[in-house]
PDB file of C-alpha atoms and ligand atoms in Angstrom:
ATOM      1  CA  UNK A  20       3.458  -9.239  11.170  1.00 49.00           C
ATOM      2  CA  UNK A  21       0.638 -11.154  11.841  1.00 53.00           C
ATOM      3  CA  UNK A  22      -1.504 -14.405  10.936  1.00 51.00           C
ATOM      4  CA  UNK A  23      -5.303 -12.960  10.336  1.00 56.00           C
ATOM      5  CA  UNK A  24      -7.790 -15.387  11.812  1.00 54.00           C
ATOM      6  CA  UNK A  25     -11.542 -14.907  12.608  1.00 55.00           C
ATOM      7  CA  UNK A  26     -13.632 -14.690  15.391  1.00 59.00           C
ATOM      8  CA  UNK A  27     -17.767 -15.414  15.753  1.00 59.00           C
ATOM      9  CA  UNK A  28     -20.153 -13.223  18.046  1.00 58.00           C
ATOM     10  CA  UNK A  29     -22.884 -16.470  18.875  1.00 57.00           C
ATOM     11  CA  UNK A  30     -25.865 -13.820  19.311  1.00 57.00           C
ATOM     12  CA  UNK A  31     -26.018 -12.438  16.004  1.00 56.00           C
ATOM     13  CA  UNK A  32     -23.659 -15.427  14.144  1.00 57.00           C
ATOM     14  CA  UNK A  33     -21.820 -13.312  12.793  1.00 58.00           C
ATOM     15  CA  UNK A  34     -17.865 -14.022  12.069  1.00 70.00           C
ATOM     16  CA  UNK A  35     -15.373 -11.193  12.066  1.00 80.00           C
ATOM     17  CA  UNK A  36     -11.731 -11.641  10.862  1.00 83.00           C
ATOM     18  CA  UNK A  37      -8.646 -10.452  13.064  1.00 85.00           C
ATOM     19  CA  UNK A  38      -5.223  -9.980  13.094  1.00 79.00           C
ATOM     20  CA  UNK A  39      -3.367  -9.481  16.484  1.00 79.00           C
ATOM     21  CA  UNK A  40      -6.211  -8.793  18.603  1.00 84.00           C
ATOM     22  CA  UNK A  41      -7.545  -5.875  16.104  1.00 86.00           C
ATOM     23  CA  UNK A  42     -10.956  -6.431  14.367  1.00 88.00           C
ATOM     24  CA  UNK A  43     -10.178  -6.271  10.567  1.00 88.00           C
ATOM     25  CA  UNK A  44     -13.686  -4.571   9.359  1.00 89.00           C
ATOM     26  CA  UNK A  45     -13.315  -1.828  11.403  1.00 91.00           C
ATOM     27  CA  UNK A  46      -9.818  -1.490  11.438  1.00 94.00           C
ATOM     28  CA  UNK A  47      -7.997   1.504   9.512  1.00 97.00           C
ATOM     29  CA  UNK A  48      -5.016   0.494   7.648  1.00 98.00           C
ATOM     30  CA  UNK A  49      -2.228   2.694   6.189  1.00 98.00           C
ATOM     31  CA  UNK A  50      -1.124   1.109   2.534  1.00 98.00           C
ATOM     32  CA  UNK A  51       2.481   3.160   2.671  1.00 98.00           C
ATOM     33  CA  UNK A  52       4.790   3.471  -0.057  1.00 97.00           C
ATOM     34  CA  UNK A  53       6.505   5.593  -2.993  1.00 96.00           C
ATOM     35  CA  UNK A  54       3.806   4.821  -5.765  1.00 97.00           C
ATOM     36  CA  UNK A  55       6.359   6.375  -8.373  1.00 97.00           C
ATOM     37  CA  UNK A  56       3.836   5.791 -10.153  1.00 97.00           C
ATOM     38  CA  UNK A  57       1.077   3.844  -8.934  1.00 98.00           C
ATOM     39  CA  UNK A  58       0.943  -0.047 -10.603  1.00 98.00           C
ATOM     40  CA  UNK A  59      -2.002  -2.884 -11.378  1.00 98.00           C
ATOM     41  CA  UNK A  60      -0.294  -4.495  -8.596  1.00 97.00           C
ATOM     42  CA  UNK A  61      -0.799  -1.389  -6.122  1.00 97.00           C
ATOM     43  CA  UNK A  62      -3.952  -1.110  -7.642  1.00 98.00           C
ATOM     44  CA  UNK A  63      -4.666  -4.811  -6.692  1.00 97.00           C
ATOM     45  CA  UNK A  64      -3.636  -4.996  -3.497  1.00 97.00           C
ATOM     46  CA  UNK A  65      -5.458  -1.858  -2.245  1.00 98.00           C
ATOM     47  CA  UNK A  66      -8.802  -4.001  -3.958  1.00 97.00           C
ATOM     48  CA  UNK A  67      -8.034  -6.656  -1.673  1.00 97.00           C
ATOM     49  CA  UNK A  68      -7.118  -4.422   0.944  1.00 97.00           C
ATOM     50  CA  UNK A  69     -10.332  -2.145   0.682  1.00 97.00           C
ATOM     51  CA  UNK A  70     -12.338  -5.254   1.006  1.00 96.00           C
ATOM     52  CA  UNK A  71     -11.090  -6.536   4.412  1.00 95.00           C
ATOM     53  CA  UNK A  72     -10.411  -3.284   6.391  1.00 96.00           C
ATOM     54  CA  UNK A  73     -12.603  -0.391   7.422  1.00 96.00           C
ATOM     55  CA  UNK A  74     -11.003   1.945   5.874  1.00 97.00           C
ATOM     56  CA  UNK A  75      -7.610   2.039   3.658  1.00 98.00           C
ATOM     57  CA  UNK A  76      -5.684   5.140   3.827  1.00 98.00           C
ATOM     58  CA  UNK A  77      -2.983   4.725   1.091  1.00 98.00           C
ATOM     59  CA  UNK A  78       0.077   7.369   2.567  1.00 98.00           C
ATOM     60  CA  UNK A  79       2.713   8.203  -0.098  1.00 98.00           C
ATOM     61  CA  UNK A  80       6.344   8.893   1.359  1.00 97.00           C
ATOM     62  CA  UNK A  81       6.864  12.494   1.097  1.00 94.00           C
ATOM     63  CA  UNK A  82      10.837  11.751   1.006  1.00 82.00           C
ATOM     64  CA  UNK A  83      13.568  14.790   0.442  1.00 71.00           C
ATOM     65  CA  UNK A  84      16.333  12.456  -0.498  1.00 73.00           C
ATOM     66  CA  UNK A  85      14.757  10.340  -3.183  1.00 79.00           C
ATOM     67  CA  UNK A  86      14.643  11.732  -7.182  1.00 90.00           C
ATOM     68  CA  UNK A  87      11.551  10.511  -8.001  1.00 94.00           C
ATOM     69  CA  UNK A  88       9.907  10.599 -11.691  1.00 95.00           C
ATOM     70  CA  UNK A  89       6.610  11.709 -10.262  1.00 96.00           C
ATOM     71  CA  UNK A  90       6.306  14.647  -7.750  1.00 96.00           C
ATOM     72  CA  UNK A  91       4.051  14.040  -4.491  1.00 96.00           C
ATOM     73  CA  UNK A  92       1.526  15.610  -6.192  1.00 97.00           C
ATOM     74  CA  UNK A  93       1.365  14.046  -8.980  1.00 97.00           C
ATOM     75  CA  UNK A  94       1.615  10.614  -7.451  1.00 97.00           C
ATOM     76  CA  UNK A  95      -1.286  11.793  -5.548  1.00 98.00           C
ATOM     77  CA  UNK A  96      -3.078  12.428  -8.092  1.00 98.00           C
ATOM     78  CA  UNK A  97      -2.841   9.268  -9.808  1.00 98.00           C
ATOM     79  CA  UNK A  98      -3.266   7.396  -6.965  1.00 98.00           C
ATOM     80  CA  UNK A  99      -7.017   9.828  -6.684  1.00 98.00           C
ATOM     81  CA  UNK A 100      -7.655   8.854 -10.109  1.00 98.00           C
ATOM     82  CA  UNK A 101      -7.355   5.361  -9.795  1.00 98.00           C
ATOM     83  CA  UNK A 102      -8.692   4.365  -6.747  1.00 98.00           C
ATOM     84  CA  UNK A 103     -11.981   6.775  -7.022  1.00 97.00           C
ATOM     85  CA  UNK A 104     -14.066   3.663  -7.146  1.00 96.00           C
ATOM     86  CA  UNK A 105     -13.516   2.773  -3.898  1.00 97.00           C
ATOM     87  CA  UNK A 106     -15.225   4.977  -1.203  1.00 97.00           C
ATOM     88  CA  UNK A 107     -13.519   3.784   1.990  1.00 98.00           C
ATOM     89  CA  UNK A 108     -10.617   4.366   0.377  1.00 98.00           C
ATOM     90  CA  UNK A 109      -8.215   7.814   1.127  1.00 98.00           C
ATOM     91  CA  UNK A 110      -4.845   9.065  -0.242  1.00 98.00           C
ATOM     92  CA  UNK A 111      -2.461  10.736   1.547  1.00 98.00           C
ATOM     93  CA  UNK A 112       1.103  11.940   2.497  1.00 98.00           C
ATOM     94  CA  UNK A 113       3.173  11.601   4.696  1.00 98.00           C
ATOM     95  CA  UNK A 114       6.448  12.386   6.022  1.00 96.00           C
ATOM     96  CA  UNK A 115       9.069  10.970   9.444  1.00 96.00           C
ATOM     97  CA  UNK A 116       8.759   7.786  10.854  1.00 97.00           C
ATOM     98  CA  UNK A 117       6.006   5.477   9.591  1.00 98.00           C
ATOM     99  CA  UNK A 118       4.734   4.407  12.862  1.00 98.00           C
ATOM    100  CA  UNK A 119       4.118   8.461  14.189  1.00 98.00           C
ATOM    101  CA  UNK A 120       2.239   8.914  10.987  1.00 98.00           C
ATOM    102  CA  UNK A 121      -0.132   5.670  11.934  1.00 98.00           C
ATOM    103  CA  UNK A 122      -0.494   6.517  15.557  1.00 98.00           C
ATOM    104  CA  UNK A 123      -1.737  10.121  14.635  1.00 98.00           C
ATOM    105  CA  UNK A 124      -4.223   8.670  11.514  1.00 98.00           C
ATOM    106  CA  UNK A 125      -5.246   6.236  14.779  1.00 97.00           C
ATOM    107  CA  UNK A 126      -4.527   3.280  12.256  1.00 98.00           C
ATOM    108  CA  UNK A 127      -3.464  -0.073  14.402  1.00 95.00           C
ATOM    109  CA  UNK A 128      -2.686  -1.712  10.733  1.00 97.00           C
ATOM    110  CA  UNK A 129       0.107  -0.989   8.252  1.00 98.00           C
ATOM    111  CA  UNK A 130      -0.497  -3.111   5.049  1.00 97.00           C
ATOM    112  CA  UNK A 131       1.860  -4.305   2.764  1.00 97.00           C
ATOM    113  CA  UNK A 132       2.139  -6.578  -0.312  1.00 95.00           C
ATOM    114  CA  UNK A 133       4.353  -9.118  -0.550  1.00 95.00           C
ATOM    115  CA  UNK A 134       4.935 -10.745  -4.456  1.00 93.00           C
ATOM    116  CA  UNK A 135       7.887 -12.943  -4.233  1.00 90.00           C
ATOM    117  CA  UNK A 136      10.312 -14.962  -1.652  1.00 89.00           C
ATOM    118  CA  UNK A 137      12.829 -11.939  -2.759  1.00 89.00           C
ATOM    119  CA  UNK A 138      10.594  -9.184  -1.072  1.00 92.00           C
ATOM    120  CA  UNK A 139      10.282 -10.960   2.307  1.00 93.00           C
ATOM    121  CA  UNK A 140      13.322 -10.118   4.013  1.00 94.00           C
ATOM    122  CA  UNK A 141      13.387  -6.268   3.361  1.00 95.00           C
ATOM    123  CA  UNK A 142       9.301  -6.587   4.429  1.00 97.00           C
ATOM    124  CA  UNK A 143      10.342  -8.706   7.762  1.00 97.00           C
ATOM    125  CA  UNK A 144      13.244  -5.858   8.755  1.00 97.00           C
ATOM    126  CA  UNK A 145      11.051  -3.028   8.241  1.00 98.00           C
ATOM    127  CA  UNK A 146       7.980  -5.297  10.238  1.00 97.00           C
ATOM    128  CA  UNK A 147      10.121  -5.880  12.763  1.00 98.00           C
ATOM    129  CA  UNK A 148      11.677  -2.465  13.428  1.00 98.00           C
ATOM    130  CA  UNK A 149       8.444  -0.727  12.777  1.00 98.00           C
ATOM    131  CA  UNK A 150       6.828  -3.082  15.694  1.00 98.00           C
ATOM    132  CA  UNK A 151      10.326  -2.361  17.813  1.00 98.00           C
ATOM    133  CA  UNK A 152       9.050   1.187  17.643  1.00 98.00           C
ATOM    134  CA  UNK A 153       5.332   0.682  18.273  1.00 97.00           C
ATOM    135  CA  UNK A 154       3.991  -3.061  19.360  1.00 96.00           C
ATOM    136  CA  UNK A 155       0.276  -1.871  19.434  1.00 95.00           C
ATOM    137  CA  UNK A 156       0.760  -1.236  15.287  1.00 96.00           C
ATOM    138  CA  UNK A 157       0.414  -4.755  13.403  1.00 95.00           C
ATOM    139  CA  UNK A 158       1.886  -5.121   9.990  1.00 96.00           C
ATOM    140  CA  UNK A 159      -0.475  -7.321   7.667  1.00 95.00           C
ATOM    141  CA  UNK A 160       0.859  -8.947   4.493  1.00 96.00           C
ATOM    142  CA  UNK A 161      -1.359  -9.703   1.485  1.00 95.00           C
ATOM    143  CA  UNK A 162      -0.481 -11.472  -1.964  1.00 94.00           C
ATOM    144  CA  UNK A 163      -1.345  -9.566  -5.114  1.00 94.00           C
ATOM    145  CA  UNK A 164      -2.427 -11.517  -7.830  1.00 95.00           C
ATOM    146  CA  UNK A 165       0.043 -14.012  -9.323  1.00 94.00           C
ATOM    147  CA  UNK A 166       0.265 -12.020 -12.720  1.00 94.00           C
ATOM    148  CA  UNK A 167       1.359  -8.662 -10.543  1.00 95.00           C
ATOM    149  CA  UNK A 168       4.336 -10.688  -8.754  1.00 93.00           C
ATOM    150  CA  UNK A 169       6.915  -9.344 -11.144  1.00 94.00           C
ATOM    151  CA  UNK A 170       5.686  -5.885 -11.166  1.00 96.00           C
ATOM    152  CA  UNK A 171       7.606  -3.189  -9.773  1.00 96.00           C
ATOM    153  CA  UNK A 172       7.276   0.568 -10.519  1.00 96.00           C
ATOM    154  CA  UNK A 173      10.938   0.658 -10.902  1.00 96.00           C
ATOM    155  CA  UNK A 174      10.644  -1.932 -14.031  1.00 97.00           C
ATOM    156  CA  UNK A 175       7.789   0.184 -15.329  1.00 97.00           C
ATOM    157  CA  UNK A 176       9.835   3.548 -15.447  1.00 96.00           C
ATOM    158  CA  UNK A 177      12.382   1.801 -17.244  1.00 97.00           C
ATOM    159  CA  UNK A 178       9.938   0.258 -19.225  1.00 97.00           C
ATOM    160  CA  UNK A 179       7.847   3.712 -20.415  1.00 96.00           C
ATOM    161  CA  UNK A 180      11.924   5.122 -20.447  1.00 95.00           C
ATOM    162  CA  UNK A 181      12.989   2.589 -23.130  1.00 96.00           C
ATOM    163  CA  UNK A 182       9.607   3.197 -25.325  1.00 94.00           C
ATOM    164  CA  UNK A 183       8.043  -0.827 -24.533  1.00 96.00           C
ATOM    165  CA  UNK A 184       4.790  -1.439 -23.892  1.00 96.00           C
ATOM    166  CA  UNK A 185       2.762  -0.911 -20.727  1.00 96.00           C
ATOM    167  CA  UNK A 186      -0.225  -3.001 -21.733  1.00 95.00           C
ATOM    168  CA  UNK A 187      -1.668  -4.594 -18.311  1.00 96.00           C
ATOM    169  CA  UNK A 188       1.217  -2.637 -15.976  1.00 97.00           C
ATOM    170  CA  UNK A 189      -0.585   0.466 -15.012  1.00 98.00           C
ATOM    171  CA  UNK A 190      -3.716   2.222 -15.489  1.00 97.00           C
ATOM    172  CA  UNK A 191      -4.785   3.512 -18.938  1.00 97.00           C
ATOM    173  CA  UNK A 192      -4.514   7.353 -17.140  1.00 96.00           C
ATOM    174  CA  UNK A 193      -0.659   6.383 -15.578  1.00 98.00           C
ATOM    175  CA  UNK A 194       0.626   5.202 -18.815  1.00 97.00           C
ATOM    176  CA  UNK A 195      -0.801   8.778 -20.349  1.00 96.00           C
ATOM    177  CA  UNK A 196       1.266  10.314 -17.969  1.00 97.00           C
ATOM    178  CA  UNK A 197       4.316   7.922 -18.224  1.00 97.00           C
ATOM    179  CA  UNK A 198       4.164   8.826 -22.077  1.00 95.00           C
ATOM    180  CA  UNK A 199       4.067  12.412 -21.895  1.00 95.00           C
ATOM    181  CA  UNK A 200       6.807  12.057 -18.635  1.00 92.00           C
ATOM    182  CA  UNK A 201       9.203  10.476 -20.837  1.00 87.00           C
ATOM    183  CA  UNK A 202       9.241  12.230 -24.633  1.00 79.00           C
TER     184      UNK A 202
HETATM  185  O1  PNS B   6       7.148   1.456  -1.772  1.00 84.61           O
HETATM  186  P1  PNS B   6       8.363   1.501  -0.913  1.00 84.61           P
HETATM  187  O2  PNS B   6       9.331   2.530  -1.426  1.00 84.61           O
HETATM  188  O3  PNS B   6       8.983   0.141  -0.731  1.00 84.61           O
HETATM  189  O4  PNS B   6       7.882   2.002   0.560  1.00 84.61           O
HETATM  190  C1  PNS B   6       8.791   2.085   1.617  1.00 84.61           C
HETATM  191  C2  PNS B   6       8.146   2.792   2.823  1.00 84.61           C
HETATM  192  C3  PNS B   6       7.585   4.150   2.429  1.00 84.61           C
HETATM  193  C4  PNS B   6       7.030   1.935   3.356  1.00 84.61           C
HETATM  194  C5  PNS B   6       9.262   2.936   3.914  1.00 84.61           C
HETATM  195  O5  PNS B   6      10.391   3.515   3.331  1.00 84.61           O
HETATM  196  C6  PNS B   6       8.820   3.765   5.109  1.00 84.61           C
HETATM  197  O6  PNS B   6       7.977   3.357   5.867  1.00 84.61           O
HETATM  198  N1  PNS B   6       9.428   4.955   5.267  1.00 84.61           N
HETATM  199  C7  PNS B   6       9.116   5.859   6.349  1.00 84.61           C
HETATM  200  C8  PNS B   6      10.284   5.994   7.342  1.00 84.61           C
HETATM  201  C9  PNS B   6      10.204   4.980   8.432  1.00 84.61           C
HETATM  202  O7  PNS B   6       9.235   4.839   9.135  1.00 84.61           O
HETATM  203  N2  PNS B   6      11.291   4.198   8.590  1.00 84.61           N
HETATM  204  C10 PNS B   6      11.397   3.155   9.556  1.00 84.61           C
HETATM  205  C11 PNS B   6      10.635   1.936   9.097  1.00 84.61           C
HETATM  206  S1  PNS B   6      11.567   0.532   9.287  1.00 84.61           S
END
């Protein structure tokens, strides 16, 4: 968890932005999560997030014990369609502890979004723990945009589920796939 501040190089007046001793423009950052399915408020925060690091590798959680709507490779694919416009931008998997996945992408950031005061203390455990396990790895929290905060994917299966409208949650080419999911 970290407070991102800048820093200046005088000779070329430049100013770079850094969290915990780690330069954020060249910095790769792992965007982890379940993305079942990817959301506008995913999609917003890897915007924000694709715009301050070096590169954004967004790492869904190939996880055994979870039933989720989407298989991994479906998510995946989503996740490819959507974020094609940005070209320092990656998807990925990944399996096992968080922090072993970071170490051997050589990412020093994990970013994550918080929306509301009810997210923070699940966000500060797993911060916490995850720098228990590796102190060199920062975790950096951004804000999506205030008309994501309610968004989960959780609401939005429930949502496509109960036949309601999508219009705004997700991508045109998730709520395809939501619709045919559900029928
Ligand atoms: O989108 P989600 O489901 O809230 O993402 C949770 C995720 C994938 C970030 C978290 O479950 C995770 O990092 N799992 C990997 C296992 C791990 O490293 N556990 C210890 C972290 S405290």
């Amino acid at each position: 968890m970290t407070l991102v501040t800048s820093g200046s190089c005088p000779e070329k007046r430049l100013r770079y932005a850094y969290a915990g001793g780690i330069r954020l423009d060249s910095a790769t950052a792992i965007y982890p999560g379940s993305f079942d399915p990817v959301t506008n408020g995913h999609l917003d925060l890897i915007e924000r997030g694709a715009k301050i690091f070096g590169r954004l590798i967004v790492a869904v959680l190939r996880n055994a014990e979870k039933d989720p709507l989407f298989s991994l490779v479906e998510r995946i694919e989503m996740l490819e369609e959507v974020t094609r416009q940005f070209p320092n931008v990656e998807v990925d998997s990944f399996h096992g502890l968080l922090v072993d996945y970071a170490r051997a992408r050589q990412a020093r950031v994990l970013l994550r979004g918080i929306r509301a005061v009810s997210d923070y203390e699940y966000e500060l455990q797993m911060a916490m723990m995850n720098r228990k396990l590796e102190p060199r790895i920062e975790t950096v929290f951004m804000l999506p945009a205030e008309a994501y905060s309610y968004l989960s994917s959780r609401l939005v299966r429930e949502i496509a589920q109960l036949g309601g409208s999508l219009n705004g949650l997700v991508p045109a080419s998730v709520e395809q796939r939501l619709r045919a999911k559900v029928v």
